[in-house]
């Protein structure tokens, strides 16, 4: 059985979809029954290979914005026939997918039907909608994403929820260190602090609401000297967040780090007093599971997929209620983080493991091929 894996749209491993595929690739192995072959841009040749020596077929497309999209429409099926694939996995199916393929397709969607999809041309949205409807199987990492696909009138029976995982060899509870500062990349962060990890990309992330809540918390509790650390790519919403910080009386205690390599997150998490995640409409939110595994208190919005992903192991708040967020910060700050039941969080986080995710994906492949 020969399985093609499409790396187009994964931003060379630097997007959520790219991280998803990178993590899966660590647990996929060729054997006498199953051979995996990756294909995509030449730049991806060594990114998704790891130590498993997967064959990679580079594609040389015109350097135009829509080239990968149109190649999936007009060239994909011929390519699959030449490569003799028995099945193809497309992790970025919300961007690129053929209208119809004689080769069975497993489409993976790691996000809701986003604004970027809604803003596409009618023709492109129609092509993607038809392609998803004709895919043999659709895999999503949350029920929230599955429900979002109802708007496309896709048969819910062919959509399977397989939760994403985390790397437990990296994210685990560590012994607390006595140093007053945490050193990451080019930053030295003084403890104690709360941390929020998310791209500063839209109002739905609720950075401004968190900043206001933090200011209320610090104003009403002058004995607490916590800082607020905002980590993530600086996107379209950065100016609004910077303006909000400038208006805070505690502006010097609010730190925007920008991009931090993922391998530095365990240190950031383990030294924080709490992980605060006010984002709305979040499709997965695996950073809260990483923080749980690190053994620190987690508080998040009770919207989107977060109640599904966090279970009963987090503190929840209304992300539009600034006073409620401030009260949550107070609850975490007043208790030593060891006094909060992080053991329950750690136990819950163990449910999310890439080895389990890859096993469920392999079982899905075997069932599909057996039909």
Short mmCIF file of C-alpha atoms in Angstrom, two decimals, residues 152-324:
data_model
loop_
_atom_site.label_atom_id
_atom_site.label_comp_id
_atom_site.label_asym_id
_atom_site.label_seq_id
_atom_site.Cartn_x
_atom_site.Cartn_y
_atom_site.Cartn_z
CA UNK A 152 -20.88 23.28 3.85
CA UNK A 153 -23.49 20.52 4.12
CA UNK A 154 -20.85 17.82 4.26
CA UNK A 155 -21.97 14.36 5.33
CA UNK A 156 -21.13 14.26 9.04
CA UNK A 157 -20.73 10.47 9.00
CA UNK A 158 -17.53 10.66 6.97
CA UNK A 159 -15.95 13.17 9.39
CA UNK A 160 -13.85 11.62 12.16
CA UNK A 161 -12.57 13.48 15.21
CA UNK A 162 -8.98 12.48 16.00
CA UNK A 163 -7.50 14.75 18.63
CA UNK A 164 -4.05 16.19 18.07
CA UNK A 165 -1.27 15.34 20.49
CA UNK A 166 1.68 16.91 22.24
CA UNK A 167 5.23 15.69 22.76
CA UNK A 168 5.35 14.47 26.36
CA UNK A 169 9.12 14.08 26.20
CA UNK A 170 9.26 17.89 26.05
CA UNK A 171 6.16 19.01 27.94
CA UNK A 172 6.17 17.67 31.48
CA UNK A 173 6.17 18.99 35.05
CA UNK A 174 9.63 20.17 36.00
CA UNK A 175 11.22 21.04 39.32
CA UNK A 176 10.83 24.73 40.05
CA UNK A 177 14.08 26.68 39.85
CA UNK A 178 15.04 29.42 42.29
CA UNK A 179 16.24 32.00 39.76
CA UNK A 180 14.25 35.23 39.57
CA UNK A 181 14.51 35.42 35.78
CA UNK A 182 13.64 33.09 32.92
CA UNK A 183 15.95 33.36 29.91
CA UNK A 184 14.38 32.67 26.49
CA UNK A 185 15.71 33.72 23.10
CA UNK A 186 16.58 37.40 23.47
CA UNK A 187 14.36 37.94 26.51
CA UNK A 188 14.94 37.84 30.24
CA UNK A 189 11.56 37.63 32.00
CA UNK A 190 11.25 38.36 35.69
CA UNK A 191 9.02 36.11 37.77
CA UNK A 192 6.20 35.91 38.74
CA UNK A 193 4.27 36.11 35.49
CA UNK A 194 1.20 34.90 33.63
CA UNK A 195 1.61 33.76 30.03
CA UNK A 196 -0.64 33.77 26.96
CA UNK A 197 0.57 32.05 23.78
CA UNK A 198 -1.24 33.03 20.58
CA UNK A 199 -0.58 34.96 17.38
CA UNK A 200 -1.62 38.60 17.71
CA UNK A 201 -3.78 38.25 14.64
CA UNK A 202 -7.36 39.31 15.39
CA UNK A 203 -9.73 40.74 18.04
CA UNK A 204 -11.03 37.19 18.61
CA UNK A 205 -7.79 36.32 20.41
CA UNK A 206 -8.91 38.80 23.11
CA UNK A 207 -5.46 40.21 23.87
CA UNK A 208 -6.92 43.63 24.68
CA UNK A 209 -9.49 42.21 27.09
CA UNK A 210 -6.75 40.28 28.88
CA UNK A 211 -4.59 43.41 29.14
CA UNK A 212 -7.47 45.35 30.69
CA UNK A 213 -8.19 42.53 33.10
CA UNK A 214 -4.52 42.35 34.06
CA UNK A 215 -4.54 46.09 34.80
CA UNK A 216 -7.59 45.68 37.04
CA UNK A 217 -5.93 42.76 38.83
CA UNK A 218 -2.72 44.71 39.48
CA UNK A 219 -4.60 47.87 40.53
CA UNK A 220 -6.77 46.07 43.07
CA UNK A 221 -3.95 43.87 44.38
CA UNK A 222 -0.84 46.06 44.69
CA UNK A 223 0.98 43.37 46.70
CA UNK A 224 1.17 41.16 43.60
CA UNK A 225 3.95 42.03 41.17
CA UNK A 226 3.05 39.68 38.34
CA UNK A 227 3.95 40.43 34.75
CA UNK A 228 1.90 39.48 31.69
CA UNK A 229 3.83 37.75 28.90
CA UNK A 230 2.24 37.71 25.44
CA UNK A 231 4.02 35.26 23.16
CA UNK A 232 3.26 34.67 19.48
CA UNK A 233 3.73 36.01 15.99
CA UNK A 234 2.94 39.70 15.62
CA UNK A 235 0.08 39.79 13.13
CA UNK A 236 -2.48 42.26 11.84
CA UNK A 237 -3.79 43.16 15.31
CA UNK A 238 -0.44 44.18 16.80
CA UNK A 239 -1.03 47.96 16.68
CA UNK A 240 -4.30 47.69 18.60
CA UNK A 241 -2.61 45.55 21.25
CA UNK A 242 0.33 47.94 21.51
CA UNK A 243 -2.06 50.87 21.95
CA UNK A 244 -3.90 48.99 24.68
CA UNK A 245 -0.64 48.32 26.51
CA UNK A 246 0.36 51.97 26.22
CA UNK A 247 -2.86 52.98 28.03
CA UNK A 248 -2.25 50.57 30.91
CA UNK A 249 -0.69 51.93 34.14
CA UNK A 250 1.28 48.67 34.18
CA UNK A 251 2.61 48.91 30.63
CA UNK A 252 6.17 48.14 31.75
CA UNK A 253 4.96 44.83 33.19
CA UNK A 254 3.34 43.67 29.94
CA UNK A 255 5.81 41.97 27.62
CA UNK A 256 5.31 41.15 23.94
CA UNK A 257 7.97 38.62 22.97
CA UNK A 258 7.01 38.07 19.34
CA UNK A 259 7.88 34.68 17.88
CA UNK A 260 9.53 32.25 20.30
CA UNK A 261 10.76 28.84 19.05
CA UNK A 262 8.41 26.06 20.07
CA UNK A 263 11.20 24.20 21.87
CA UNK A 264 11.44 27.08 24.37
CA UNK A 265 7.79 26.85 25.43
CA UNK A 266 8.39 24.18 28.12
CA UNK A 267 10.67 26.57 30.01
CA UNK A 268 8.21 29.46 29.62
CA UNK A 269 5.32 27.34 30.82
CA UNK A 270 7.00 25.66 33.78
CA UNK A 271 8.19 28.93 35.34
CA UNK A 272 4.85 30.74 34.92
CA UNK A 273 2.31 31.09 37.72
CA UNK A 274 -0.46 30.40 35.25
CA UNK A 275 -1.40 30.02 31.59
CA UNK A 276 -4.24 32.33 30.53
CA UNK A 277 -6.04 31.70 27.23
CA UNK A 278 -8.91 34.12 26.50
CA UNK A 279 -9.14 33.36 22.76
CA UNK A 280 -12.63 32.94 21.31
CA UNK A 281 -13.65 30.69 18.44
CA UNK A 282 -10.52 28.59 18.95
CA UNK A 283 -10.69 25.45 16.83
CA UNK A 284 -8.29 23.32 18.90
CA UNK A 285 -6.10 25.18 21.41
CA UNK A 286 -3.38 22.58 22.03
CA UNK A 287 -1.22 25.11 23.87
CA UNK A 288 -3.51 24.68 26.89
CA UNK A 289 -2.69 20.94 26.88
CA UNK A 290 1.04 21.74 26.67
CA UNK A 291 0.68 24.04 29.69
CA UNK A 292 -1.31 21.41 31.60
CA UNK A 293 1.38 18.82 30.91
CA UNK A 294 3.95 21.31 32.26
CA UNK A 295 2.10 21.28 35.57
CA UNK A 296 0.89 24.87 35.84
CA UNK A 297 -2.66 26.21 36.39
CA UNK A 298 -4.60 26.80 33.18
CA UNK A 299 -7.50 29.21 32.73
CA UNK A 300 -9.27 29.68 29.42
CA UNK A 301 -12.31 30.95 27.60
CA UNK A 302 -15.41 28.79 27.74
CA UNK A 303 -16.03 29.13 24.02
CA UNK A 304 -14.92 27.41 20.82
CA UNK A 305 -13.28 24.02 21.26
CA UNK A 306 -11.67 24.87 24.60
CA UNK A 307 -14.22 23.22 26.89
CA UNK A 308 -13.89 20.05 24.79
CA UNK A 309 -10.08 20.08 24.82
CA UNK A 310 -9.60 21.17 28.45
CA UNK A 311 -12.35 18.97 29.92
CA UNK A 312 -12.90 19.67 33.62
CA UNK A 313 -9.23 20.37 34.26
CA UNK A 314 -9.09 24.14 33.68
CA UNK A 315 -10.60 27.26 35.16
CA UNK A 316 -13.08 28.80 32.71
CA UNK A 317 -14.20 32.39 32.19
CA UNK A 318 -16.19 34.56 29.80
CA UNK A 319 -13.49 36.12 27.61
CA UNK A 320 -15.60 39.25 27.06
CA UNK A 321 -16.10 39.79 30.79
CA UNK A 322 -13.01 41.71 31.88
CA UNK A 323 -13.90 41.59 35.58
CA UNK A 324 -14.30 37.82 35.39
#
